[in-house]
Tab-separated table of C-alpha atoms in Angstrom:
chain	number	residue	atom	x	y	z
A	1	UNK	CA	50.959	-75.842	-78.979
A	2	UNK	CA	48.553	-73.409	-80.597
A	3	UNK	CA	45.549	-74.899	-78.745
A	4	UNK	CA	47.334	-74.550	-75.368
A	5	UNK	CA	48.037	-70.875	-76.096
A	6	UNK	CA	44.374	-70.196	-76.890
A	7	UNK	CA	43.290	-71.969	-73.667
A	8	UNK	CA	45.561	-69.834	-71.465
A	9	UNK	CA	44.406	-66.656	-73.241
A	10	UNK	CA	40.711	-67.426	-72.617
A	11	UNK	CA	41.391	-68.320	-68.972
A	12	UNK	CA	43.233	-65.051	-68.443
A	13	UNK	CA	40.340	-63.035	-69.916
A	14	UNK	CA	37.819	-64.801	-67.649
A	15	UNK	CA	39.871	-64.106	-64.524
A	16	UNK	CA	40.276	-60.419	-65.414
A	17	UNK	CA	36.538	-60.081	-66.016
A	18	UNK	CA	35.721	-61.637	-62.642
A	19	UNK	CA	38.228	-59.344	-60.875
A	20	UNK	CA	36.712	-56.220	-62.488
A	21	UNK	CA	33.183	-57.345	-61.478
A	22	UNK	CA	34.129	-57.865	-57.850
A	23	UNK	CA	35.769	-54.417	-57.662
A	24	UNK	CA	32.654	-52.613	-58.921
A	25	UNK	CA	30.438	-50.745	-56.263
A	26	UNK	CA	27.193	-52.339	-54.977
A	27	UNK	CA	23.945	-51.374	-56.566
A	28	UNK	CA	21.318	-49.120	-55.006
A	29	UNK	CA	19.134	-51.996	-53.781
A	30	UNK	CA	21.327	-52.585	-50.713
A	31	UNK	CA	22.164	-56.192	-51.691
A	32	UNK	CA	25.613	-57.552	-51.022
A	33	UNK	CA	27.932	-56.586	-48.144
A	34	UNK	CA	27.969	-52.796	-48.391
A	35	UNK	CA	30.286	-51.134	-45.815
A	36	UNK	CA	28.991	-47.554	-46.325
A	37	UNK	CA	28.558	-45.821	-42.954
A	38	UNK	CA	25.258	-44.101	-42.330
A	39	UNK	CA	25.700	-40.390	-41.810
A	40	UNK	CA	23.406	-37.840	-40.243
A	41	UNK	CA	21.667	-35.729	-42.898
A	42	UNK	CA	22.715	-32.122	-43.003
A	43	UNK	CA	20.534	-30.089	-40.686
A	44	UNK	CA	18.855	-26.969	-41.803
A	45	UNK	CA	19.353	-23.680	-40.038
A	46	UNK	CA	17.249	-23.579	-36.896
A	47	UNK	CA	16.874	-27.381	-36.546
A	48	UNK	CA	18.391	-29.266	-33.609
A	49	UNK	CA	20.944	-32.010	-34.019
A	50	UNK	CA	19.989	-35.333	-32.405
A	51	UNK	CA	23.192	-37.284	-32.990
A	52	UNK	CA	24.525	-38.645	-29.710
A	53	UNK	CA	22.004	-36.681	-27.650
A	54	UNK	CA	19.456	-38.667	-25.683
A	55	UNK	CA	18.114	-35.684	-23.740
A	56	UNK	CA	15.816	-32.871	-24.872
A	57	UNK	CA	17.213	-30.604	-27.541
A	58	UNK	CA	16.502	-26.891	-27.648
A	59	UNK	CA	16.167	-25.269	-31.031
A	60	UNK	CA	17.713	-21.946	-31.861
A	61	UNK	CA	16.219	-19.137	-33.883
A	62	UNK	CA	17.912	-16.448	-35.884
A	63	UNK	CA	17.759	-12.959	-34.513
A	64	UNK	CA	17.291	-9.966	-36.832
A	65	UNK	CA	21.045	-9.387	-36.908
A	66	UNK	CA	21.662	-12.979	-37.985
A	67	UNK	CA	22.988	-14.330	-34.662
A	68	UNK	CA	21.503	-17.421	-33.030
A	69	UNK	CA	19.328	-16.929	-29.953
A	70	UNK	CA	17.357	-19.459	-27.878
A	71	UNK	CA	13.732	-19.853	-28.845
A	72	UNK	CA	10.770	-19.479	-26.495
A	73	UNK	CA	11.114	-23.059	-25.250
A	74	UNK	CA	14.623	-22.524	-23.923
A	75	UNK	CA	15.201	-20.925	-20.520
A	76	UNK	CA	18.594	-19.299	-20.354
A	77	UNK	CA	20.564	-19.874	-17.146
A	78	UNK	CA	20.926	-16.802	-14.991
A	79	UNK	CA	24.280	-15.877	-13.602
A	80	UNK	CA	24.520	-16.800	-9.901
A	81	UNK	CA	24.471	-13.862	-7.541
A	82	UNK	CA	27.697	-12.970	-5.777
A	83	UNK	CA	28.002	-14.649	-2.412
A	84	UNK	CA	28.492	-12.340	0.510
A	85	UNK	CA	31.979	-12.650	1.990
A	86	UNK	CA	33.121	-11.922	5.543
A	87	UNK	CA	36.352	-10.803	7.132
A	88	UNK	CA	36.204	-11.719	10.832
A	89	UNK	CA	38.752	-10.780	13.479
A	90	UNK	CA	38.643	-11.773	17.153
A	91	UNK	CA	40.568	-9.922	19.828
A	92	UNK	CA	41.235	-11.351	23.290
A	93	UNK	CA	40.868	-15.042	22.446
A	94	UNK	CA	43.725	-17.245	23.633
A	95	UNK	CA	42.368	-20.780	24.011
A	96	UNK	CA	40.547	-20.847	20.651
A	97	UNK	CA	41.821	-19.525	17.320
A	98	UNK	CA	39.984	-17.121	15.036
A	99	UNK	CA	39.351	-19.965	12.607
A	100	UNK	CA	37.633	-22.095	15.258
A	101	UNK	CA	35.456	-19.226	16.461
A	102	UNK	CA	34.511	-18.189	12.940
A	103	UNK	CA	33.411	-21.762	12.161
A	104	UNK	CA	30.632	-21.589	14.793
A	105	UNK	CA	29.081	-18.409	13.374
A	106	UNK	CA	25.788	-18.736	11.480
A	107	UNK	CA	26.512	-15.821	9.170
A	108	UNK	CA	23.778	-15.118	6.588
A	109	UNK	CA	24.505	-15.442	2.880
A	110	UNK	CA	22.371	-12.412	2.018
A	111	UNK	CA	23.125	-8.862	3.134
A	112	UNK	CA	21.880	-7.976	6.617
A	113	UNK	CA	21.967	-5.035	8.990
A	114	UNK	CA	24.586	-4.498	11.689
A	115	UNK	CA	22.178	-5.109	14.575
A	116	UNK	CA	21.138	-8.540	13.271
A	117	UNK	CA	24.727	-9.579	12.580
A	118	UNK	CA	25.835	-8.413	16.013
A	119	UNK	CA	23.104	-10.434	17.732
A	120	UNK	CA	24.050	-13.581	15.769
A	121	UNK	CA	27.740	-13.227	16.621
A	122	UNK	CA	27.108	-12.594	20.319
A	123	UNK	CA	24.715	-15.559	20.618
A	124	UNK	CA	26.892	-18.058	18.729
A	125	UNK	CA	30.215	-17.157	20.340
A	126	UNK	CA	28.746	-16.994	23.853
A	127	UNK	CA	27.028	-20.382	23.455
A	128	UNK	CA	30.299	-21.896	22.208
A	129	UNK	CA	32.267	-20.725	25.244
A	130	UNK	CA	29.513	-21.751	27.656
A	131	UNK	CA	29.550	-25.282	26.209
A	132	UNK	CA	33.264	-25.453	26.973
A	133	UNK	CA	32.913	-24.337	30.569
A	134	UNK	CA	33.805	-20.639	30.316
A	135	UNK	CA	31.136	-19.387	32.714
A	136	UNK	CA	32.653	-15.895	33.089
A	137	UNK	CA	33.029	-15.329	29.341
A	138	UNK	CA	31.849	-11.979	28.018
A	139	UNK	CA	31.958	-9.895	24.843
A	140	UNK	CA	33.109	-6.304	25.212
A	141	UNK	CA	32.449	-4.880	21.758
A	142	UNK	CA	31.483	-5.900	18.214
A	143	UNK	CA	32.365	-3.594	15.325
A	144	UNK	CA	30.765	-4.223	11.930
A	145	UNK	CA	31.494	-2.487	8.623
A	146	UNK	CA	28.973	-3.425	5.938
A	147	UNK	CA	30.123	-4.081	2.388
A	148	UNK	CA	31.513	-7.013	0.459
A	149	UNK	CA	33.369	-8.348	2.287
A	150	UNK	CA	31.670	-7.496	5.575
A	151	UNK	CA	34.344	-6.591	8.122
A	152	UNK	CA	33.720	-7.831	11.682
A	153	UNK	CA	35.863	-7.171	14.756
A	154	UNK	CA	34.856	-8.898	17.998
A	155	UNK	CA	36.570	-8.000	21.273
A	156	UNK	CA	36.041	-10.570	24.041
A	157	UNK	CA	37.318	-11.847	27.366
A	158	UNK	CA	37.509	-15.608	27.744
A	159	UNK	CA	38.033	-15.936	31.487
A	160	UNK	CA	39.019	-19.274	32.985
A	161	UNK	CA	37.533	-22.625	32.121
A	162	UNK	CA	35.342	-23.943	34.950
A	163	UNK	CA	35.339	-27.563	36.108
A	164	UNK	CA	33.333	-29.316	38.786
A	165	UNK	CA	34.848	-29.508	42.236
A	166	UNK	CA	33.018	-32.022	44.385
A	167	UNK	CA	29.882	-33.670	43.007
A	168	UNK	CA	27.247	-35.129	45.356
A	169	UNK	CA	24.424	-37.251	43.908
A	170	UNK	CA	21.470	-38.247	46.078
A	171	UNK	CA	19.376	-40.991	44.473
A	172	UNK	CA	17.747	-44.292	45.432
A	173	UNK	CA	18.413	-45.625	41.935
A	174	UNK	CA	22.072	-46.757	41.622
A	175	UNK	CA	21.832	-47.027	37.829
A	176	UNK	CA	20.492	-43.498	37.485
A	177	UNK	CA	23.130	-42.214	39.895
A	178	UNK	CA	25.839	-43.805	37.756
A	179	UNK	CA	24.455	-42.161	34.631
A	180	UNK	CA	24.427	-38.757	36.299
A	181	UNK	CA	27.952	-39.275	37.599
A	182	UNK	CA	29.263	-39.958	34.100
A	183	UNK	CA	27.727	-36.675	33.003
A	184	UNK	CA	28.938	-34.607	35.960
A	185	UNK	CA	31.897	-35.701	38.034
A	186	UNK	CA	34.836	-34.071	39.775
A	187	UNK	CA	37.155	-32.385	37.276
A	188	UNK	CA	34.678	-32.563	34.382
A	189	UNK	CA	34.242	-29.438	32.244
A	190	UNK	CA	31.000	-27.701	33.160
A	191	UNK	CA	28.545	-27.831	30.278
A	192	UNK	CA	25.263	-26.455	31.564
A	193	UNK	CA	23.500	-26.803	28.227
A	194	UNK	CA	24.253	-30.517	27.979
A	195	UNK	CA	23.346	-31.120	31.625
A	196	UNK	CA	20.004	-29.305	31.376
A	197	UNK	CA	19.116	-31.112	28.169
A	198	UNK	CA	19.867	-34.486	29.758
A	199	UNK	CA	17.804	-33.716	32.880
A	200	UNK	CA	14.863	-32.468	30.786
A	201	UNK	CA	14.854	-35.596	28.615
A	202	UNK	CA	15.206	-37.853	31.663
A	203	UNK	CA	12.328	-36.125	33.482
A	204	UNK	CA	10.059	-36.317	30.446
A	205	UNK	CA	10.862	-39.994	29.958
A	206	UNK	CA	10.131	-40.942	33.574
A	207	UNK	CA	6.920	-38.920	33.725
A	208	UNK	CA	5.675	-40.467	30.476
A	209	UNK	CA	6.167	-43.873	32.120
A	210	UNK	CA	3.865	-42.962	34.998
A	211	UNK	CA	6.333	-41.482	37.502
A	212	UNK	CA	4.502	-38.166	37.379
A	213	UNK	CA	6.247	-36.638	40.434
A	214	UNK	CA	9.781	-37.408	39.201
A	215	UNK	CA	12.189	-34.467	39.459
A	216	UNK	CA	15.898	-33.761	39.416
A	217	UNK	CA	17.078	-30.831	41.491
A	218	UNK	CA	20.578	-29.436	41.232
A	219	UNK	CA	22.425	-26.635	42.947
A	220	UNK	CA	25.886	-25.156	42.428
A	221	UNK	CA	27.863	-23.520	45.225
A	222	UNK	CA	31.085	-21.597	44.717
A	223	UNK	CA	33.768	-22.046	47.347
A	224	UNK	CA	37.247	-20.615	47.599
A	225	UNK	CA	38.087	-21.405	43.977
A	226	UNK	CA	35.649	-19.550	41.701
A	227	UNK	CA	36.223	-21.781	38.667
A	228	UNK	CA	35.819	-25.033	40.691
A	229	UNK	CA	32.208	-24.952	41.948
A	230	UNK	CA	30.649	-27.812	43.887
A	231	UNK	CA	27.562	-29.540	42.483
A	232	UNK	CA	24.757	-31.312	44.323
A	233	UNK	CA	22.197	-33.377	42.399
A	234	UNK	CA	19.101	-34.667	44.182
A	235	UNK	CA	16.711	-37.081	42.488
A	236	UNK	CA	13.179	-36.769	43.881
A	237	UNK	CA	11.646	-40.264	43.918
A	238	UNK	CA	8.150	-40.771	42.589
A	239	UNK	CA	5.534	-43.476	42.907
A	240	UNK	CA	4.126	-44.888	39.703
A	241	UNK	CA	0.573	-43.832	38.998
A	242	UNK	CA	-2.122	-46.209	37.785
A	243	UNK	CA	-4.789	-45.153	35.300
A	244	UNK	CA	-8.150	-44.581	37.005
A	245	UNK	CA	-11.276	-43.324	35.293
A	246	UNK	CA	-11.266	-42.240	31.637
A	247	UNK	CA	-13.969	-39.702	30.754
A	248	UNK	CA	-14.863	-37.531	27.768
A	249	UNK	CA	-16.083	-33.965	27.468
A	250	UNK	CA	-19.416	-33.264	25.846
A	251	UNK	CA	-19.238	-33.420	22.068
A	252	UNK	CA	-16.138	-35.616	22.041
A	253	UNK	CA	-16.881	-39.090	20.628
A	254	UNK	CA	-15.705	-42.009	22.705
A	255	UNK	CA	-12.525	-43.714	21.555
A	256	UNK	CA	-12.985	-47.420	21.086
A	257	UNK	CA	-10.743	-49.597	23.250
A	258	UNK	CA	-9.263	-46.810	25.368
A	259	UNK	CA	-10.971	-48.158	28.489
A	260	UNK	CA	-8.506	-51.064	28.439
A	261	UNK	CA	-5.873	-48.722	29.909
A	262	UNK	CA	-7.755	-48.419	33.205
A	263	UNK	CA	-6.102	-50.286	36.032
A	264	UNK	CA	-2.686	-50.379	34.350
A	265	UNK	CA	0.332	-48.111	34.987
A	266	UNK	CA	-0.029	-44.782	33.238
A	267	UNK	CA	2.005	-44.568	30.038
A	268	UNK	CA	1.846	-41.813	27.492
A	269	UNK	CA	3.266	-44.075	24.720
A	270	UNK	CA	0.362	-46.460	25.389
A	271	UNK	CA	-2.212	-43.651	25.227
A	272	UNK	CA	-0.986	-41.858	22.103
A	273	UNK	CA	-2.034	-44.546	19.533
A	274	UNK	CA	-5.672	-44.210	20.606
A	275	UNK	CA	-5.535	-40.455	20.093
A	276	UNK	CA	-3.939	-40.802	16.658
A	277	UNK	CA	-6.629	-43.213	15.488
A	278	UNK	CA	-9.253	-40.715	16.624
A	279	UNK	CA	-7.411	-37.822	14.951
A	280	UNK	CA	-6.933	-35.955	18.238
A	281	UNK	CA	-3.818	-34.059	19.385
A	282	UNK	CA	-2.162	-34.675	22.719
A	283	UNK	CA	-3.377	-31.302	23.970
A	284	UNK	CA	-6.865	-32.763	24.563
A	285	UNK	CA	-5.548	-34.941	27.415
A	286	UNK	CA	-6.053	-33.619	30.909
A	287	UNK	CA	-4.606	-35.542	33.879
A	288	UNK	CA	-6.005	-35.381	37.399
A	289	UNK	CA	-3.541	-36.875	39.903
A	290	UNK	CA	-4.536	-38.424	43.183
A	291	UNK	CA	-1.221	-38.658	45.004
A	292	UNK	CA	-2.682	-40.369	48.051
A	293	UNK	CA	-3.901	-43.331	46.017
A	294	UNK	CA	-1.319	-43.046	43.184
A	295	UNK	CA	-4.127	-42.899	40.643
A	296	UNK	CA	-4.458	-40.559	37.687
A	297	UNK	CA	-7.803	-39.940	36.018
A	298	UNK	CA	-7.751	-39.093	32.318
A	299	UNK	CA	-10.203	-36.748	30.690
A	300	UNK	CA	-10.349	-36.281	26.904
A	301	UNK	CA	-11.418	-32.703	26.318
A	302	UNK	CA	-12.880	-30.988	23.301
A	303	UNK	CA	-9.964	-29.621	21.213
A	304	UNK	CA	-11.960	-26.483	20.332
A	305	UNK	CA	-11.039	-23.332	22.283
A	306	UNK	CA	-14.654	-22.776	23.396
A	307	UNK	CA	-14.700	-26.028	25.370
A	308	UNK	CA	-15.107	-24.127	28.594
A	309	UNK	CA	-12.812	-26.480	30.547
A	310	UNK	CA	-9.532	-25.547	32.149
């Protein structure tokens, strides 16, 4: 009985000793399973903190009064300047609201004088109404009071929207006639800007393909109804010119391979790569048409102004 008591006493002491050992903190060598979280060392005054910051850090320096100010390597952000505001009023507009008309204005962000602002307003508003077929549109008066906001009062007269009456298209090319008819047909709103742009692009395209005499003529006649004018479009046919002789002015080096264009239909897109390889602008090209034989001779002139050729 006595021996059993001693055995239990020794076992209890051993277990307590082991428990106390396991509860003791780890040594300074870092061995064991230490769970101590690494902390950022305390920064000194004037040193940047790098915790959680992957971008550049800007240090601060103490000013004489003890406050923190950016050092020489830090560029302080400037306050954005106040944006100029406008108060625009339109008088006489019925078909378009003030909000729509104001949205087409290219008003400057910086202060400007009354004359410049007036010219911008007149140009933008007039172009807007012309695009929508108001051929008789006019502006009576523009009043501008400078300040912030800038007060603008525009008095205008819209007039009536013009649409095409009858449209006659004379052309030997049915496909081209159909394209023109989609652009201008009876009842369509007259948009002179769009029509002129289309005709200019079409003429340039055809002439670059060798149809050097291609033209589109149009005329508008007003009948009994002023806002329903009649339109006549006449397409002037052109023969396709072939490339004849290719010559060079004195002092201009010959362009290798350009002679291959002779005998083929003239094409500006085919000629331009040769000029680019030679470092020459298109202005050096001079065309001499022979309408009777449908041949165009090409002369590459000296790009210098003292070439002496016209």
